[in-house]
Coordinates of C-alpha atoms in Angstrom, one line a residue:
M1449 CA 106.9 98.0 102.9
A1450 CA 106.1 95.3 101.5
P1451 CA 105.2 91.8 103.0
L1452 CA 106.2 89.2 101.1
A1453 CA 103.0 87.5 102.0
Y1454 CA 101.1 90.5 100.1
A1455 CA 102.2 88.7 96.8
E1456 CA 100.2 87.2 94.7
D1457 CA 101.0 83.7 94.1
F1458 CA 102.4 83.6 91.0
D1459 CA 104.3 86.3 91.4
N1460 CA 108.1 85.2 92.3
V1461 CA 109.6 88.0 94.1
G1462 CA 112.2 88.2 97.7
L1463 CA 115.7 87.3 97.2
L1464 CA 115.9 86.5 93.9
V1465 CA 120.3 86.6 93.9
G1466 CA 122.2 86.3 96.2
N1467 CA 123.2 84.7 100.1
Q1468 CA 121.1 86.1 102.5
E1469 CA 124.0 86.0 105.3
T1470 CA 125.9 88.3 103.1
E1471 CA 126.1 91.9 104.4
A1472 CA 124.8 94.8 102.5
T1473 CA 127.3 97.9 101.5
G1474 CA 125.0 100.0 98.4
V1475 CA 121.5 99.2 97.6
L1476 CA 120.6 100.1 93.6
V1477 CA 116.9 100.7 93.3
C1478 CA 115.6 100.6 90.4
H1479 CA 112.6 99.2 88.1
D1480 CA 114.2 96.8 86.3
A1481 CA 117.3 94.4 87.3
L1482 CA 118.3 94.6 83.7
E1483 CA 122.9 94.0 82.2
N1484 CA 123.3 97.6 82.4
V1485 CA 122.2 98.0 86.4
I1486 CA 123.8 95.7 87.4
E1487 CA 126.3 97.7 85.3
E1488 CA 125.1 100.8 86.7
A1489 CA 125.2 98.8 90.2
I1490 CA 129.1 98.1 89.8
T1491 CA 129.8 101.7 89.3
K1492 CA 128.3 102.8 92.2
N1493 CA 129.5 100.0 94.4
C1494 CA 126.0 98.5 95.7
N1495 CA 125.9 95.2 96.2
L1496 CA 122.4 95.1 96.1
V1497 CA 119.9 95.5 93.2
V1498 CA 116.6 96.7 94.7
C1499 CA 113.4 96.6 91.6
F1500 CA 110.1 95.9 91.0
H1501 CA 109.9 93.9 89.0
P1502 CA 111.8 90.1 89.2
I1503 CA 114.2 89.7 86.5
L1504 CA 113.7 86.1 87.2
F1505 CA 110.0 85.4 87.1
S1506 CA 109.9 81.9 85.6
G1507 CA 112.6 78.7 85.5
L1508 CA 115.9 78.7 84.4
K1509 CA 116.8 75.2 82.6
K1510 CA 120.0 76.4 81.8
I1511 CA 122.3 80.0 82.5
T1512 CA 123.8 80.4 78.4
G1513 CA 123.6 84.3 78.8
K1514 CA 121.4 83.6 75.0
N1515 CA 118.9 86.2 76.3
Y1516 CA 118.5 89.7 78.3
V1517 CA 117.0 87.3 82.1
E1518 CA 120.0 85.1 82.0
R1519 CA 123.2 88.0 80.6
S1520 CA 121.6 90.2 84.0
I1521 CA 122.2 87.1 86.1
I1522 CA 125.3 85.9 85.0
K1523 CA 127.1 89.8 85.2
A1524 CA 125.3 89.9 89.1
I1525 CA 126.4 86.7 89.9
K1526 CA 129.4 87.1 88.7
N1527 CA 130.3 90.6 90.4
D1528 CA 127.9 89.0 93.9
I1529 CA 125.3 90.9 93.3
A1530 CA 122.2 90.2 94.5
I1531 CA 118.7 91.3 93.8
Y1532 CA 116.0 91.0 95.6
A1533 CA 112.3 92.3 94.0
V1534 CA 109.0 93.1 94.6
H1535 CA 106.6 93.4 92.9
T1536 CA 102.4 92.6 93.5
A1537 CA 104.0 92.7 97.4
L1538 CA 104.2 96.1 96.8
D1539 CA 101.3 95.9 94.8
N1540 CA 98.7 95.1 97.1
H1541 CA 100.2 97.7 99.8
Q1542 CA 97.6 100.0 100.9
D1543 CA 100.1 102.4 100.4
G1544 CA 101.9 100.7 97.6
V1545 CA 101.9 101.0 94.6
N1546 CA 99.1 102.1 93.5
K1547 CA 97.9 104.5 96.0
I1548 CA 101.5 106.3 94.2
F1549 CA 99.4 106.1 91.2
C1550 CA 96.7 107.4 93.8
N1551 CA 98.9 110.2 95.0
A1552 CA 100.6 111.2 92.1
L1553 CA 96.7 111.8 90.1
G1554 CA 96.1 113.8 93.3
L1555 CA 92.7 111.9 94.3
I1556 CA 91.7 111.7 97.4
N1557 CA 89.2 109.0 99.6
T1558 CA 90.9 106.5 98.1
K1559 CA 90.3 103.1 98.9
I1560 CA 91.7 99.0 97.9
L1561 CA 89.6 98.4 94.4
I1562 CA 90.0 94.8 94.7
P1563 CA 90.5 93.3 98.7
K1564 CA 92.1 90.4 99.0
S1565 CA 90.6 86.8 99.9
N1566 CA 91.1 84.4 102.1
F1567 CA 94.2 86.1 103.6
I1568 CA 92.2 86.1 107.0
R1569 CA 92.5 83.4 109.7
K1570 CA 90.9 83.7 113.5
L1571 CA 92.5 82.3 116.4
V1572 CA 90.0 80.8 119.1
T1573 CA 91.4 80.4 122.4
Y1574 CA 91.3 79.6 126.4
T1575 CA 92.5 80.5 129.7
V1576 CA 91.4 81.5 133.5
P1577 CA 90.9 85.5 133.8
E1578 CA 92.9 85.3 135.4
N1579 CA 95.1 84.4 132.4
A1580 CA 94.0 85.8 129.8
A1581 CA 95.3 89.7 129.9
E1582 CA 98.6 88.5 129.5
V1583 CA 97.5 86.3 126.8
R1584 CA 96.3 88.8 125.3
R1585 CA 98.2 91.3 125.3
A1586 CA 100.7 89.0 123.7
L1587 CA 98.6 87.9 120.8
F1588 CA 97.5 91.4 119.9
D1589 CA 101.9 92.4 120.4
A1590 CA 102.4 89.4 117.7
G1591 CA 99.9 91.4 115.2
A1592 CA 96.6 89.6 116.2
G1593 CA 93.2 91.8 116.5
T1594 CA 93.9 95.0 113.8
I1595 CA 90.9 95.3 111.8
G1596 CA 91.0 98.1 109.2
N1597 CA 91.2 101.3 110.7
Y1598 CA 91.4 99.4 114.6
E1599 CA 93.9 97.5 116.6
N1600 CA 93.8 95.3 119.3
C1601 CA 90.8 93.7 118.8
S1602 CA 89.0 91.0 120.8
F1603 CA 85.8 89.4 121.6
V1604 CA 86.0 87.5 124.9
S1605 CA 83.4 85.1 126.5
N1606 CA 83.1 83.2 129.7
G1607 CA 82.2 79.6 129.8
T1608 CA 83.6 76.8 132.1
G1609 CA 86.1 74.2 130.7
T1610 CA 86.4 71.1 131.9
Y1611 CA 89.8 68.4 131.9
K1612 CA 90.6 65.2 133.2
G1613 CA 94.3 64.5 133.3
N1614 CA 96.6 61.3 132.4
S1615 CA 99.2 59.8 135.5
D1616 CA 101.4 61.8 133.1
S1617 CA 100.2 64.5 132.9
N1618 CA 100.4 68.1 134.9
P1619 CA 97.7 70.5 135.2
V1620 CA 97.6 73.5 136.8
I1621 CA 94.4 73.5 138.1
G1622 CA 93.7 70.3 139.8
E1623 CA 94.3 66.9 140.1
R1624 CA 95.5 64.4 137.1
N1625 CA 92.9 60.8 137.7
E1626 CA 90.3 63.6 138.6
L1627 CA 87.6 65.5 136.5
T1628 CA 88.3 68.8 136.9
E1629 CA 86.2 72.8 136.2
T1630 CA 87.1 75.3 136.0
A1631 CA 84.9 79.0 135.0
E1632 CA 87.2 79.6 131.5
I1633 CA 87.9 83.0 129.3
K1634 CA 88.0 82.3 125.8
I1635 CA 89.4 84.7 123.4
E1636 CA 88.9 85.2 120.1
V1637 CA 90.9 86.9 116.7
T1638 CA 92.1 87.4 113.9
F1639 CA 95.4 88.2 111.9
E1640 CA 97.2 87.2 109.4
K1641 CA 97.6 83.5 108.1
H1642 CA 101.6 84.9 107.5
L1643 CA 101.3 85.6 111.4
E1644 CA 99.9 82.7 111.7
S1645 CA 103.7 81.2 113.4
K1646 CA 104.3 84.5 115.2
I1647 CA 100.8 85.0 116.9
L1648 CA 101.0 81.1 117.6
K1649 CA 104.5 81.2 119.4
A1650 CA 102.9 84.5 121.1
L1651 CA 100.1 81.9 122.7
F1652 CA 102.6 78.5 123.5
T1653 CA 104.6 81.4 126.0
N1654 CA 102.6 82.6 127.4
H1655 CA 99.9 80.5 128.2
I1656 CA 99.2 78.8 131.7
Y1657 CA 98.5 75.7 130.7
E1658 CA 100.4 72.3 129.4
E1659 CA 97.9 71.5 127.1
V1660 CA 96.6 75.1 125.4
A1661 CA 93.9 74.6 123.7
Y1662 CA 93.5 75.9 120.8
E1663 CA 91.8 77.1 116.9
I1664 CA 91.9 78.8 114.0
Y1665 CA 89.2 78.8 110.9
D1666 CA 90.0 80.0 107.6
L1667 CA 87.5 83.3 107.0
Q1668 CA 86.1 83.9 104.3
N1669 CA 85.5 87.8 105.1
Q1670 CA 87.7 89.9 102.2
H1671 CA 91.0 92.3 103.7
Q1672 CA 90.6 95.4 103.0
N1673 CA 93.7 97.0 103.8
I1674 CA 95.1 95.0 101.4
G1675 CA 95.2 93.8 97.3
L1676 CA 95.1 95.2 93.8
G1677 CA 93.9 98.1 92.0
M1678 CA 92.5 101.0 94.0
I1679 CA 89.6 103.6 93.1
G1680 CA 89.3 107.1 94.6
E1681 CA 87.4 110.6 93.3
L1682 CA 89.5 114.4 91.7
P1683 CA 89.1 117.3 94.3
A1684 CA 86.8 118.2 91.2
E1685 CA 85.1 117.1 88.2
M1686 CA 87.0 116.8 84.8
D1687 CA 85.7 116.5 81.2
E1688 CA 87.1 113.2 79.6
V1689 CA 89.8 115.2 77.2
A1690 CA 90.8 117.5 80.0
F1691 CA 90.9 114.8 82.4
L1692 CA 93.3 112.8 80.4
T1693 CA 95.9 115.0 79.7
L1694 CA 96.1 115.5 83.8
V1695 CA 96.9 112.4 83.5
K1696 CA 99.4 112.0 80.9
E1697 CA 101.2 115.3 82.3
K1698 CA 101.2 113.6 86.2
M1699 CA 102.2 109.7 84.5
I1700 CA 104.9 111.5 81.8
A1701 CA 103.2 108.8 79.5
D1702 CA 104.3 109.4 75.5
G1703 CA 100.5 108.4 74.3
I1704 CA 96.7 107.4 76.4
R1705 CA 95.0 104.9 74.0
H1706 CA 91.3 104.9 75.6
S1707 CA 87.8 103.8 75.1
A1708 CA 85.4 105.9 73.7
F1709 CA 84.4 109.2 75.6
R1710 CA 80.7 109.1 76.7
G1711 CA 80.3 113.0 77.1
K1712 CA 79.6 112.5 81.6
K1713 CA 82.4 114.4 83.8
I1714 CA 84.8 112.2 85.3
K1715 CA 84.9 112.0 89.7
K1716 CA 85.4 108.7 90.5
V1717 CA 89.2 106.7 89.2
A1718 CA 89.8 103.7 89.6
V1719 CA 93.2 102.7 89.2
L1720 CA 95.6 99.3 88.2
G1721 CA 99.3 99.6 87.7
G1722 CA 100.7 97.6 85.8
S1723 CA 98.7 94.5 83.5
G1724 CA 95.0 95.4 85.0
S1725 CA 92.3 93.8 82.1
F1726 CA 91.4 91.2 84.6
A1727 CA 90.4 94.8 86.5
I1728 CA 87.7 96.4 84.8
K1729 CA 84.5 95.0 85.7
N1730 CA 86.0 95.7 89.1
A1731 CA 86.1 99.0 87.8
I1732 CA 82.4 99.8 86.8
Q1733 CA 81.1 97.6 89.3
A1734 CA 82.8 99.7 91.2
G1735 CA 80.8 104.0 90.0
A1736 CA 84.4 104.4 89.2
D1737 CA 83.7 107.1 85.4
A1738 CA 87.2 106.1 84.9
F1739 CA 90.0 102.5 84.9
L1740 CA 93.5 103.2 84.1
T1741 CA 95.5 100.7 83.9
A1742 CA 98.3 98.7 81.3
D1743 CA 98.5 96.6 78.6
L1744 CA 94.7 96.5 77.6
K1745 CA 94.2 94.1 74.0
Y1746 CA 92.2 95.9 71.3
H1747 CA 88.9 92.9 72.2
Q1748 CA 88.8 94.7 75.8
F1749 CA 88.3 98.6 75.6
Y1750 CA 84.6 96.6 73.8
E1751 CA 84.7 95.9 77.5
A1752 CA 83.4 99.2 79.0
E1753 CA 80.6 98.9 77.8
N1754 CA 80.1 102.3 77.6
Q1755 CA 80.3 102.7 81.6
L1756 CA 83.7 104.7 82.1
I1757 CA 86.6 105.3 79.4
L1758 CA 89.3 102.9 79.3
A1759 CA 92.9 104.4 79.0
D1760 CA 95.6 102.3 78.4
I1761 CA 98.4 104.7 79.6
G1762 CA 101.5 102.0 78.9
H1763 CA 103.1 100.1 82.1
F1764 CA 106.8 101.4 82.9
E1765 CA 104.3 104.6 83.0
S1766 CA 101.3 103.5 85.2
E1767 CA 104.3 102.3 87.9
R1768 CA 106.1 105.2 87.3
Y1769 CA 106.9 106.9 91.0
T1770 CA 107.1 102.9 92.5
K1771 CA 111.4 103.2 92.5
N1772 CA 111.2 106.9 94.1
Y1773 CA 108.9 105.5 97.2
I1774 CA 111.1 102.5 97.4
V1775 CA 114.1 105.3 97.3
D1776 CA 112.6 107.4 100.2
F1777 CA 111.4 104.3 102.2
L1778 CA 114.7 102.9 102.7
R1779 CA 116.4 106.4 102.9
K1780 CA 114.7 106.6 105.8
K1781 CA 115.1 103.1 107.6
I1782 CA 118.7 102.9 106.0
L1783 CA 120.7 105.5 107.5
N1784 CA 124.4 103.8 107.5
F1785 CA 124.8 103.5 102.9
A1786 CA 123.5 104.8 100.3
I1787 CA 120.2 104.4 98.7
I1788 CA 120.4 104.6 94.9
L1789 CA 118.1 105.2 92.7
S1790 CA 119.0 104.5 89.4
E1791 CA 118.9 106.4 86.4
E1792 CA 118.4 104.2 83.6
N1793 CA 115.6 104.3 82.1
T1794 CA 114.2 100.3 81.3
N1795 CA 111.3 101.0 79.9
P1796 CA 111.3 99.4 76.8
V1797 CA 108.5 100.7 75.3
K1798 CA 109.2 103.1 72.8
Y1799 CA 106.4 105.7 70.3
L1800 CA 107.5 107.7 67.5

């Protein structure tokens, strides 16, 4: 659902409190693992809290209970409750936070707004024709060769390999201390970087050579199915007031701050749950008529430059349905104990 490798480098995701060897007996899913949520977990006999926002974001030098973070951590530890955060690992997933956002608004033809960079690597290896199919199949099974909506992608070319083993070698083809030339197949596949150890294990396990020749490259290609934000289209264009009214209704927002109306219809909509001011230029470049996000500052509304409408719908509101998604996902995957949706409203922003 939210591979930790998908998370941004600045983030703090995964198991934040607890021992990963402890047997889970019940899961409480929440937006923020505050003290009242930990108390709810105790009451409902859940020893694992899965939260969207990490309650531990930066380092703690003392845990004395002087603030809400420390109090939550102390209560969790005292009651043997583990805390696991997903945050940007789910933000970056193609079915994650921003897809949930789009679905709530009924957007269609959605795609990632800011595809993730520096995430794709390429493996090149060589083997004899008799071993090529086995190696490729093992690499595919380990997760290599997936490009967008396609799987088992590779490039294969024929050539001649040469080698000369020393007296300690044990060549599969040829003899020690003799130059050997043999027909070889060159296999090239791409993979997500977090799969590298798994890919290499599959290669070494299924390759017949004593010494496996391989190369790994970092690619500049962006990953089109992983990244922040999303852009899609309304089924039918709407005027600006009707559109923002729809957003307010669907996202249950108590108020929406927005830039000046342009007097144009809204059709193409970009979204980024949470703090998304950094993506204003991306939304403009993508041709969005409106960009929905949160935590916009005064001067950032000027950056609309009359090219789109910027709308701040609230941080919590933009991620409102995330915990529901997590619960639904886990209930389908785990059947032997309770997955409970927290009843606590942890939105710290109130409106008069």
